[in-house]
mmCIF file of C-alpha atoms in Angstrom:
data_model
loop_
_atom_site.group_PDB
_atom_site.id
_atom_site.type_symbol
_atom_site.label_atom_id
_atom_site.label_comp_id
_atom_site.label_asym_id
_atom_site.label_seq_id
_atom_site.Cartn_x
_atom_site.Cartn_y
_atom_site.Cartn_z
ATOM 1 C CA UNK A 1 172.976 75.880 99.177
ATOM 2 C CA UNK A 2 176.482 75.760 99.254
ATOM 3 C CA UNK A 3 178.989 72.981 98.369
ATOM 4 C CA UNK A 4 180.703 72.778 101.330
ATOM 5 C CA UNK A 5 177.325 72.167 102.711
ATOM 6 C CA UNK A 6 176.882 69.275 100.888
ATOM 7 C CA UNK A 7 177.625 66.496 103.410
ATOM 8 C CA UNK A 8 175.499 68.272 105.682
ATOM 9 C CA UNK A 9 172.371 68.767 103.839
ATOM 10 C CA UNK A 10 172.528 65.138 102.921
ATOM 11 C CA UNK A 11 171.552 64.471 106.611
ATOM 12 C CA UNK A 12 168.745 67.598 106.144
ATOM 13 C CA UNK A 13 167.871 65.958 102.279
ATOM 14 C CA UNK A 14 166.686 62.897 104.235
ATOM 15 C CA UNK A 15 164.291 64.807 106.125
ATOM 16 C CA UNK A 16 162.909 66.746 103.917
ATOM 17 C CA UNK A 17 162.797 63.666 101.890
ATOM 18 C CA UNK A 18 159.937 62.684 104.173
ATOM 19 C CA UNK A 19 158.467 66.171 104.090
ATOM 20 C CA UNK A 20 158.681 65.882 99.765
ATOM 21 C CA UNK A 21 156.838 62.722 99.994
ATOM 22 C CA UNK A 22 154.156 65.037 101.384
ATOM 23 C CA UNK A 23 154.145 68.120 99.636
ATOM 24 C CA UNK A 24 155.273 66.490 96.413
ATOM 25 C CA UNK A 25 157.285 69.207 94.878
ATOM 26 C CA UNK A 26 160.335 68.834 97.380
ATOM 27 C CA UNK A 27 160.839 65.159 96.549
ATOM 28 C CA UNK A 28 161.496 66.806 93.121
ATOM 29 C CA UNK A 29 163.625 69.432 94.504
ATOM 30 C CA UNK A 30 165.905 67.004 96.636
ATOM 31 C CA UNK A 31 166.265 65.010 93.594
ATOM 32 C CA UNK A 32 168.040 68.217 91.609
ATOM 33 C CA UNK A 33 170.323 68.836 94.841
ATOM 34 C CA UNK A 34 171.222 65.194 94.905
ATOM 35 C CA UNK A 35 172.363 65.283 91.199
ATOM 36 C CA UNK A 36 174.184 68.370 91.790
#
């Protein structure tokens, strides 16, 4: 959850992109890192 982690949760975001699309509530969650 930190900053510097940033580039390299983009590459995790993507995956648990996928994952949101299932549970529903991550694709929300991704959406709040992203804008952060």
């Amino acid at each position: 959850m930190k900053r510097n982690n940033n580039k390299h949760q983009k590459g995790i975001e993507k995956e648990k992109f996928a994952l949101g699309v299932d549970l529903g509530g991550t694709n929300i969650r991704i959406a709040l890192v992203s804008g952060d």
